[in-house]
CSV table of C-alpha atoms in Angstrom, one decimal:
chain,number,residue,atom,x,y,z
A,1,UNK,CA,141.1,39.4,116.7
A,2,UNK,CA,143.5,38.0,113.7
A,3,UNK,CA,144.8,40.4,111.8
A,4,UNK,CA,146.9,38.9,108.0
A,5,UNK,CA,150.5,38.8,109.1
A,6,UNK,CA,151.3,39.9,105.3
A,7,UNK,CA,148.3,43.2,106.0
A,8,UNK,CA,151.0,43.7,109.1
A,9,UNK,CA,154.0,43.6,106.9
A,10,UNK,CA,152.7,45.9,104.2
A,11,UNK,CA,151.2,48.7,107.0
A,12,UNK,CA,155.1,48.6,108.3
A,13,UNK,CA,156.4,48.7,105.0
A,14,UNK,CA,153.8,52.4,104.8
A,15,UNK,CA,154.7,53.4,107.7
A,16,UNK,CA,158.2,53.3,107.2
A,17,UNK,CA,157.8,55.4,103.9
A,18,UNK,CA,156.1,58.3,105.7
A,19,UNK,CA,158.9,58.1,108.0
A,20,UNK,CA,161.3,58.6,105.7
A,21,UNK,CA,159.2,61.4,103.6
A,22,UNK,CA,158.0,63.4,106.5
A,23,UNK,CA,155.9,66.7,105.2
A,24,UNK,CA,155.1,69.3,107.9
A,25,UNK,CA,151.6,70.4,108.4
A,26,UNK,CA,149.8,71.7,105.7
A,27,UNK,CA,152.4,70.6,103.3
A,28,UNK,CA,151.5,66.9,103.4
A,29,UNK,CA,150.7,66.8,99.7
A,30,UNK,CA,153.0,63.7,99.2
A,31,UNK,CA,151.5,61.6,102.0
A,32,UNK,CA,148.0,62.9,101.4
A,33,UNK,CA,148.0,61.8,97.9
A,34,UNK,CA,149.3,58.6,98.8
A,35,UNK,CA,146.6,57.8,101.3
A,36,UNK,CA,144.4,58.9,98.8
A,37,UNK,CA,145.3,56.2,96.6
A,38,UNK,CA,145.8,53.7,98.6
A,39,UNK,CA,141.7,54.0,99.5
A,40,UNK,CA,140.9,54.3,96.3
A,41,UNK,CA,142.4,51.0,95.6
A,42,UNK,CA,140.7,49.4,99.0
A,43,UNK,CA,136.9,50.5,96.9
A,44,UNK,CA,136.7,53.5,100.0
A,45,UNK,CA,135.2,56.6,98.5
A,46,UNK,CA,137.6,59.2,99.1
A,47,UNK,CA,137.1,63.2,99.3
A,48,UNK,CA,140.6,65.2,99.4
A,49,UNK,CA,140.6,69.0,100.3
A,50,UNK,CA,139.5,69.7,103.7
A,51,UNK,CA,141.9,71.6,105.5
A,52,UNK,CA,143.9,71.7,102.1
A,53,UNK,CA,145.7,68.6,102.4
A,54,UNK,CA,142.8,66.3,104.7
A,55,UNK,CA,141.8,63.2,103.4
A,56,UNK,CA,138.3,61.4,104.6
A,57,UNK,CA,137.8,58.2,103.2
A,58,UNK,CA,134.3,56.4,103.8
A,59,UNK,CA,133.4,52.5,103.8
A,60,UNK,CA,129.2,51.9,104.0
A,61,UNK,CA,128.1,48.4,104.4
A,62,UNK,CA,124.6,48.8,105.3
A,63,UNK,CA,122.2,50.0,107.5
A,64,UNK,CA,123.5,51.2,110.8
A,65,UNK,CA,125.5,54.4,112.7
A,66,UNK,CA,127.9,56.3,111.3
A,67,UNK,CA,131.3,56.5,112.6
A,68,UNK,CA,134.9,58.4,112.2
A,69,UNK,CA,138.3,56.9,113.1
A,70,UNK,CA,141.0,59.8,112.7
A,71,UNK,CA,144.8,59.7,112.0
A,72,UNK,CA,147.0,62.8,112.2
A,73,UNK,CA,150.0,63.1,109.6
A,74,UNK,CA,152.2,65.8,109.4
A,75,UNK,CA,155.7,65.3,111.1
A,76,UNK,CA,157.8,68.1,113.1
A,77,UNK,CA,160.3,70.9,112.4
A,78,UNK,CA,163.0,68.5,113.9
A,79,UNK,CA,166.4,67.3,112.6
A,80,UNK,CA,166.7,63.3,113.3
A,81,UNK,CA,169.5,62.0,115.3
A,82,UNK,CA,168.7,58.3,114.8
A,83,UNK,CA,170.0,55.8,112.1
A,84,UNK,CA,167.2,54.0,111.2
A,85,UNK,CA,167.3,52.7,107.5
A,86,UNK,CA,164.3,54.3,107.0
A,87,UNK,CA,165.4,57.8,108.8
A,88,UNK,CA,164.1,61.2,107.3
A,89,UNK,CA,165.4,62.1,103.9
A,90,UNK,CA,164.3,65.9,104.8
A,91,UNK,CA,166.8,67.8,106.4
A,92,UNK,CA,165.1,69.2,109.6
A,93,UNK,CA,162.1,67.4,109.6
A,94,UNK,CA,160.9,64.0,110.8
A,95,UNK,CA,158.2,62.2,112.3
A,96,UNK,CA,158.7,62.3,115.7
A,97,UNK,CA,155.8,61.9,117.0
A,98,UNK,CA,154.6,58.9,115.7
A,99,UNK,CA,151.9,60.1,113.1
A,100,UNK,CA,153.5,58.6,110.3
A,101,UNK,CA,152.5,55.1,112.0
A,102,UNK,CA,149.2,56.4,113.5
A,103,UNK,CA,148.3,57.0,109.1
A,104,UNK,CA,149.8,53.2,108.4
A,105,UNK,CA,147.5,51.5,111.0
A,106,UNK,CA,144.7,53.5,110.2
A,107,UNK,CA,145.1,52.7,106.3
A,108,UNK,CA,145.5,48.8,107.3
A,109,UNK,CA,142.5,48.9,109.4
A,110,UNK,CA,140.6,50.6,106.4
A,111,UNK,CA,141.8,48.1,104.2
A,112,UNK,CA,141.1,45.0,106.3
A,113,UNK,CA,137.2,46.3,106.7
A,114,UNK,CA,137.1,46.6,103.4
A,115,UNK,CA,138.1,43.4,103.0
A,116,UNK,CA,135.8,41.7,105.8
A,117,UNK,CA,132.8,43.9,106.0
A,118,UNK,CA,132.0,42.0,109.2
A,119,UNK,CA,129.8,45.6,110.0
A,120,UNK,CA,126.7,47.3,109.7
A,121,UNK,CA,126.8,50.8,109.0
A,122,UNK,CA,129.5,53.6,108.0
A,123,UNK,CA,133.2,54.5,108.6
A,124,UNK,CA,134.9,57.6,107.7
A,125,UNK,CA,138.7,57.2,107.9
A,126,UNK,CA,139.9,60.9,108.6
A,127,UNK,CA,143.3,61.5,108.2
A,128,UNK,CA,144.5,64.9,109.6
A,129,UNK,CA,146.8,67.5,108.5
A,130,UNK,CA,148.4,70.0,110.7
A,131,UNK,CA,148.2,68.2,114.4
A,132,UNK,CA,151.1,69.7,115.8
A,133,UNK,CA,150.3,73.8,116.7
A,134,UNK,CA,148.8,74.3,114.1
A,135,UNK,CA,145.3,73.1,114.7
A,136,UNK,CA,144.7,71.2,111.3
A,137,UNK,CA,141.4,69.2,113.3
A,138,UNK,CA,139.8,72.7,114.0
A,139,UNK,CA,140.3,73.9,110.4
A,140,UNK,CA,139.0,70.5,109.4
A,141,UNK,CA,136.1,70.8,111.3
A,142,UNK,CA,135.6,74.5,109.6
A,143,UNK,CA,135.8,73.4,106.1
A,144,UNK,CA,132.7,71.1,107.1
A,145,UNK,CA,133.7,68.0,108.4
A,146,UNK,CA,130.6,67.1,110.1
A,147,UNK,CA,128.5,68.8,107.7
A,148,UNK,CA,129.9,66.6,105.1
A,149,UNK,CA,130.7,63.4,107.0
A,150,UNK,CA,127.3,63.6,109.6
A,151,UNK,CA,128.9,61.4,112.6
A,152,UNK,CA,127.5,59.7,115.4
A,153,UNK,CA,131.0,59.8,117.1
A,154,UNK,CA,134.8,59.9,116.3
A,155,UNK,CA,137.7,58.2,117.8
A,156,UNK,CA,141.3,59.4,117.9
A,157,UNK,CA,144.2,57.3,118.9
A,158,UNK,CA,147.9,57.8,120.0
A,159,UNK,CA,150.6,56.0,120.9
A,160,UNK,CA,152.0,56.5,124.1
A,161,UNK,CA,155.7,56.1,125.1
A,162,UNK,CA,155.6,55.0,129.1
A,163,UNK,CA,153.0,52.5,128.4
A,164,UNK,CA,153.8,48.8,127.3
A,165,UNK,CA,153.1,47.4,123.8
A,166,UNK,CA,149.5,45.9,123.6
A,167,UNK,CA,148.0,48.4,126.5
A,168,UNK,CA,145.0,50.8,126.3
A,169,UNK,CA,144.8,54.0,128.1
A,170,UNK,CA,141.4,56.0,128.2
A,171,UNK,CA,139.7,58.4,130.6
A,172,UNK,CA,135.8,58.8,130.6
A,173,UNK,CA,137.1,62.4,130.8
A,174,UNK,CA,140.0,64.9,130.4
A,175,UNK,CA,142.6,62.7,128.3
A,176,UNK,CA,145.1,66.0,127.5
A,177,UNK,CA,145.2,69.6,128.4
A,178,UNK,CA,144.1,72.8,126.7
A,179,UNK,CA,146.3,75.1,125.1
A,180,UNK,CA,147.1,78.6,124.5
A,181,UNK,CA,150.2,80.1,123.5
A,182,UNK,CA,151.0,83.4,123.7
A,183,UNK,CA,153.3,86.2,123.5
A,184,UNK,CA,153.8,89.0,125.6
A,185,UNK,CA,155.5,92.4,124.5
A,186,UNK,CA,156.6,94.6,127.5
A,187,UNK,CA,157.6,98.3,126.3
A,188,UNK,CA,160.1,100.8,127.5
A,189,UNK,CA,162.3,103.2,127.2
A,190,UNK,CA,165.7,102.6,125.8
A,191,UNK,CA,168.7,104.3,127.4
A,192,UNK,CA,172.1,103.7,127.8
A,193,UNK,CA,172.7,100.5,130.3
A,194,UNK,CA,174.9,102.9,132.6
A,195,UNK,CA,172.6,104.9,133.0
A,196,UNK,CA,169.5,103.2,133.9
A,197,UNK,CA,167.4,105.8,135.5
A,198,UNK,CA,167.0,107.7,132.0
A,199,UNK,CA,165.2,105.1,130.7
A,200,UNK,CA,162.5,102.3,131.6
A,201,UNK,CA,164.4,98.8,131.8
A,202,UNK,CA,162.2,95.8,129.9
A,203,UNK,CA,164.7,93.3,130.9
A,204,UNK,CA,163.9,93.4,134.5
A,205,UNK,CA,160.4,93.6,134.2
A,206,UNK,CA,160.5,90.7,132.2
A,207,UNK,CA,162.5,88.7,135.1
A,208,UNK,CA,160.2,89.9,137.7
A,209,UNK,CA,157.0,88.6,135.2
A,210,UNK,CA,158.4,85.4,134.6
A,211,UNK,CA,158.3,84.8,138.2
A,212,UNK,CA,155.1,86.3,139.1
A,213,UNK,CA,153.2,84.3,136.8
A,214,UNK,CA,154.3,81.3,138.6
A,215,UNK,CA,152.9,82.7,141.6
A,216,UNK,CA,149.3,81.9,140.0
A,217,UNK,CA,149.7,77.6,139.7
A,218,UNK,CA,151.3,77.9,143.6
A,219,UNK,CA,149.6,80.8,145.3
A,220,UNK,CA,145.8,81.7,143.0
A,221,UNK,CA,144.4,78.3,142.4
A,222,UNK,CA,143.8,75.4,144.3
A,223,UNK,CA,146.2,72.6,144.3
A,224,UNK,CA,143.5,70.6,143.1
A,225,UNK,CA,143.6,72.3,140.1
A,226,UNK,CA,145.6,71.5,137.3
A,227,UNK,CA,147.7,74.4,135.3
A,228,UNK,CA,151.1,75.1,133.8
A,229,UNK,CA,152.5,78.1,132.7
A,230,UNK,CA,155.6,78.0,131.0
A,231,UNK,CA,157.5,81.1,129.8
A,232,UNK,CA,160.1,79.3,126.7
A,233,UNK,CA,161.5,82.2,124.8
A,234,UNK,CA,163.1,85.2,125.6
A,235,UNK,CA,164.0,87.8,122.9
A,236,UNK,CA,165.2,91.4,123.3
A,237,UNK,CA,168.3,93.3,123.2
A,238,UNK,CA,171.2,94.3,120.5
A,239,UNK,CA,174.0,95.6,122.5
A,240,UNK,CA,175.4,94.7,125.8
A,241,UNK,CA,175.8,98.4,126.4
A,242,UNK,CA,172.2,99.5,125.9
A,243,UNK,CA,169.1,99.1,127.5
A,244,UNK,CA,166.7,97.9,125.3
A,245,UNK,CA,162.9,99.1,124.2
A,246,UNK,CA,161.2,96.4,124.1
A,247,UNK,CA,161.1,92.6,124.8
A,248,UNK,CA,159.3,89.3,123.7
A,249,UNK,CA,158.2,86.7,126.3
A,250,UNK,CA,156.8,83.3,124.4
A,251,UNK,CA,155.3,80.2,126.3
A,252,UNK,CA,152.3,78.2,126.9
A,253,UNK,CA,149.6,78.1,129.4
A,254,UNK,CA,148.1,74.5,130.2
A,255,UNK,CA,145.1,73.4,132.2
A,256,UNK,CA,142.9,70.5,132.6
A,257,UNK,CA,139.6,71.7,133.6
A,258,UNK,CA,138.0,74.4,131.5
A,259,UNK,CA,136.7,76.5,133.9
A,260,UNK,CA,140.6,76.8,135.2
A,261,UNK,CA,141.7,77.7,131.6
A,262,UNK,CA,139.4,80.8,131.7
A,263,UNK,CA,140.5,81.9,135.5
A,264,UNK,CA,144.0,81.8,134.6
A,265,UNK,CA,143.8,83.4,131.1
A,266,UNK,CA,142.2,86.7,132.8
A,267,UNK,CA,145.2,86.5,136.1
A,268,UNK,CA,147.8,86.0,132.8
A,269,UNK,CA,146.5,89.6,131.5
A,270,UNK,CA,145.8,90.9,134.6
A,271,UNK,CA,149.7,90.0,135.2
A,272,UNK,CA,150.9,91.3,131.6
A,273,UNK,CA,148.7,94.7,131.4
A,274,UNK,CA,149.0,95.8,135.2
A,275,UNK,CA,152.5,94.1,137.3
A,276,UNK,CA,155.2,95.9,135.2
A,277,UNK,CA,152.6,99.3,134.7
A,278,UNK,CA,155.2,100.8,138.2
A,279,UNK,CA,158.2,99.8,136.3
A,280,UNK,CA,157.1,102.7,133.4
A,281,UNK,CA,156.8,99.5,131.1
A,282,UNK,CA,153.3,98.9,129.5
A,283,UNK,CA,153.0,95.3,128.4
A,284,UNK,CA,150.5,93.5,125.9
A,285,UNK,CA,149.7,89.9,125.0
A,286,UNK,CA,148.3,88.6,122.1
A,287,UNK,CA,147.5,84.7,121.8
A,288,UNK,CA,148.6,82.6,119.0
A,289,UNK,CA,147.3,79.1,119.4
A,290,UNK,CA,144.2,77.9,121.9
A,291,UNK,CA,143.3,74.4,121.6
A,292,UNK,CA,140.2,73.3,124.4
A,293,UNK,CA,140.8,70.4,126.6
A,294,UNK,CA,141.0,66.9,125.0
A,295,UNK,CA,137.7,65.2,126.8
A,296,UNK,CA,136.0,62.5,126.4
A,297,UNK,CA,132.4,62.0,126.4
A,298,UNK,CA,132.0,59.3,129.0
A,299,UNK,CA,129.6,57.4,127.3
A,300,UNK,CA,132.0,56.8,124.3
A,301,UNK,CA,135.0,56.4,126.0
A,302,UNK,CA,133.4,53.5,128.4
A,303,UNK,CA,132.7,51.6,124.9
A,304,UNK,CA,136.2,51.7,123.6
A,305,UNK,CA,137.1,50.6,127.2
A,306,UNK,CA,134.6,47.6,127.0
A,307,UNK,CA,135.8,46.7,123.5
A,308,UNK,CA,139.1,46.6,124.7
A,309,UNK,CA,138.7,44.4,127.7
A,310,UNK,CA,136.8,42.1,125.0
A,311,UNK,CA,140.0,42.1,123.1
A,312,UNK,CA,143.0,42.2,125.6
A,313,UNK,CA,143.4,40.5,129.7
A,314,UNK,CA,142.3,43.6,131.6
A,315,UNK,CA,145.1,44.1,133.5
A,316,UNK,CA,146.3,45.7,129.8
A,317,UNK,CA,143.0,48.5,129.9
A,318,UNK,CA,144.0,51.2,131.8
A,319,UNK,CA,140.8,53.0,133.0
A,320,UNK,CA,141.2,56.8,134.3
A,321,UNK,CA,144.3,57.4,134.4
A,322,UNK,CA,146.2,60.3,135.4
A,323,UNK,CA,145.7,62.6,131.9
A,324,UNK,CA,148.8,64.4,130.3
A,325,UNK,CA,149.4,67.9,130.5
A,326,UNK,CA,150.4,68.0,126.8
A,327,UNK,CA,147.8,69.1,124.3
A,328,UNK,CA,146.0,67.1,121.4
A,329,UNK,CA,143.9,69.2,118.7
A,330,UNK,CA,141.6,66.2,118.5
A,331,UNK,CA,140.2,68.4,121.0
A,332,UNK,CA,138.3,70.3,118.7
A,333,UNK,CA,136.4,67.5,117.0
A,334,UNK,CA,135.2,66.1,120.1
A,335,UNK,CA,134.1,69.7,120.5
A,336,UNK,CA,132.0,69.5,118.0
A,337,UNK,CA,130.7,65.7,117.6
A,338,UNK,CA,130.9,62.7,120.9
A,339,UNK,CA,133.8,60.7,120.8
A,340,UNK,CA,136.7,59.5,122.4
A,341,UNK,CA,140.8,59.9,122.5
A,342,UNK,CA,142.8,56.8,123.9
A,343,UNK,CA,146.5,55.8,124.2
A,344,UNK,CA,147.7,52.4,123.0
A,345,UNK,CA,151.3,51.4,124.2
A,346,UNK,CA,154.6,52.0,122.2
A,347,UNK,CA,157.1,50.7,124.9
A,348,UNK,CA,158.9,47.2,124.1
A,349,UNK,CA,161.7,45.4,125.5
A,350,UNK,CA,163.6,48.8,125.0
A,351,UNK,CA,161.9,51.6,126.0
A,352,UNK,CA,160.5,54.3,123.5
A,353,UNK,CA,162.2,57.3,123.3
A,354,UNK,CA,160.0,59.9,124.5
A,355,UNK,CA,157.8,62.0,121.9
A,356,UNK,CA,159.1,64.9,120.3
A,357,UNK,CA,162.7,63.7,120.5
A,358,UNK,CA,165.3,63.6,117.9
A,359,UNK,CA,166.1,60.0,118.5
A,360,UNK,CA,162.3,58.9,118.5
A,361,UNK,CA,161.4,56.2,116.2
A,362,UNK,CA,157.4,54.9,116.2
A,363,UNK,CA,157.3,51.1,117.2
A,364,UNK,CA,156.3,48.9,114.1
A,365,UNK,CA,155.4,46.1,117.1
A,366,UNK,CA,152.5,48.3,117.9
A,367,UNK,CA,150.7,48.2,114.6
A,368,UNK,CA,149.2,44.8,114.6
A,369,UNK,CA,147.5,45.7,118.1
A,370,UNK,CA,146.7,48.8,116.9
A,371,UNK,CA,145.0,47.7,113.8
A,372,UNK,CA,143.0,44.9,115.8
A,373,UNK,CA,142.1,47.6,118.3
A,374,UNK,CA,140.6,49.6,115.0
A,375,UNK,CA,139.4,46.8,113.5
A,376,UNK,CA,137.3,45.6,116.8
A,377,UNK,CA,136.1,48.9,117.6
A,378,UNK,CA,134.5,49.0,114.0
A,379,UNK,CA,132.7,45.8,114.6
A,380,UNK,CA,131.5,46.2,118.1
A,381,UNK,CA,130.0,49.6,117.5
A,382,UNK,CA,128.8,48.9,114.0
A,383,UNK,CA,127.5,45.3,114.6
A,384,UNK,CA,126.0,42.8,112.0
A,385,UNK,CA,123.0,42.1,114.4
A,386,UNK,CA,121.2,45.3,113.5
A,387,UNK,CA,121.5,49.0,113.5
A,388,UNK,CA,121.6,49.6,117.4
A,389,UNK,CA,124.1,51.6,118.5
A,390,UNK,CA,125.8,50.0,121.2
């Protein structure tokens, strides 16, 4: 697959310029309207709106299936640490996770189709707002993604720190976790802290939680289950002298299997609403973000594999791996159409700084394979010889 070197140079030359203008999620106007424009100029027709800052565009060239290729591209509530030239101009926000290059390769893939047309069929380049916790493909999908854009299957792509440059990752199933994240309040009765046995004490209830809830990973599931929970904010108290009323417990559950997800939900309120109930504290839980497991349907994710090992020696396709327990919402598009979720590489000589970190910087080495990867996928499930879906 040969991609123009000078396509190459112009998708870095985009994908620095989202780096350095990072917009959170649902506040990409900037970058949406600039992906906007840049399809419009490849001939793409272009709809803007879903989600309030989504952009789909879609490439037809005949009769065949239809077909999505999606892109994330808000950034992350993060302060950069790195000196990059083209380092974030927005205090307190970058893009740290790499979108602002999964939006350039997608945009160079869209423009290089347009340019060959070696397919038969349609491709709707989605390009998501809101990935990180704030579940931008699920409000996507609510403003009528599918309705609007009928798909036989989308495909999602990230890169993946840990894994060399010009590697493919994919599972014919789970990919990522699910996701919930919740808070839990625990109410009691304030008092003064030297005299603890006027009031109802929050503080240790909340210790004695924390711990039990690790109890269900290690003691109520099988250890060939897969589940996290992770308590990750504590918040309660104004005085050193006084016992307070209340306190805030924040953190995230995580599971690969969706049948686990539901077990462990019902032990976490079983936990909240009943451990600290002898303690005189009455706790609640409310959750605040629940994205499903990120799984492949197997039949689409064997393709991307096959078109891979087409593309690259197959000692560079890595076929069912061992999935991540971080969470994706791409996850709630392949809830709703087939499709598939893979990792392409992002380490080089040096090493990528993991995602999420302050010093991350997306590798520009991994656009050209990422853009062939696109680019191949297009033509092997949209072929020229006819309409077949293959």
């Amino acid at each position: 697959m040969v991609i123009p070197v000078s396509l190459i140079e112009e998708a870095t030359q985009w994908r620095r310029q989202f780096h350095a203008q990072p917009e959170l999620g649902y506040q990409e106007h900037q970058t949406s309207r600039r992906v906007a424009e840049q399809l419009r100029v490849f001939g793409l027709q272009v709809h803007t709106g879903l989600a309030g800052t989504g952009v789909v565009g879609t490439l037809e060239n005949g009769p065949g299936p239809t077909i999505g290729f999606r892109a994330d591209m808000d950034a992350l509530p993060i302060t950069e640490l790195g000196n990059s030239e083209w380092r974030s101009t927005q205090p307190g926000v970058m893009h740290a996770c790499g979108h602002d290059g999964h939006t350039a390769m997608l945009l160079a893939a869209a423009k290089h189709l347009s340019t060959t047309r070696h397919f038969s069929g349609t491709l709707h380049f989605v390009f998501q707002p809101a990935e990180e916790n704030l579940g931008g493909a699920r409000k996507m999908v609510a403003d009528g993604l599918f309705e609007l854009f009928p798909m036989d299957a989308i495909y999602g792509m990230h890169n993946w720190p840990g894994l060399p440059v010009g590697h493919i990752a994919i599972n014919s199933g789970a990919m990522m976790a699910s996701l919930d994240a919740f808070e839990i309040t625990l109410r009691g009765k304030s008092c003064h802290a030297a005299m603890p046995e006027n009031g109802a004490d929050p503080i240790v209830a909340a210790a004695q939680l924390i711990l039990a809830l690790q109890t269900i990973p290690s003691r109520r599931l099988s250890p060939l289950a897969s589940a996290v929970v992770s308590i990750t904010q504590i918040n309660g108290g104004e005085a050193i002298n006084v016992i307070p009323e209340n306190v805030v417990l924040r953190g995230t559950l995580r599971c690969l299997q969706s049948d686990v997800r539901v077990k462990v939900r019902k032990m976490i309120d079983e936990f909240v609403t009943t451990f600290t109930s002898p303690m005189g504290i009455e706790g609640s839980i409310e959750y605040l973000t629940d994205y499903p497991v990120t799984c492949n349907n197997a039949a689409e994710a064997e393709k991307v594999r096959d078109c891979a090992l087409a593309l690259l020696p197959e000692e560079q396709v890595h076929w069912e791996i061992n999935p991540s327990m971080a969470s994706e919402d791409f996850a709630c598009m392949l809830e709703a159409c087939p499709g598939a979720y893979f990792w392409t590489g992002a380490d080089g000589v040096t090493p990528s700084r993991p995602l999420h970190n302050a010093h991350y910087d997306f590798n520009d080495d991994l656009i050209a394979p990422g853009v062939a990867l696109w680019t191949a996928l297009a033509e092997r499930l949209l072929p020229v010889t006819g309409p077949e879906y293959r």
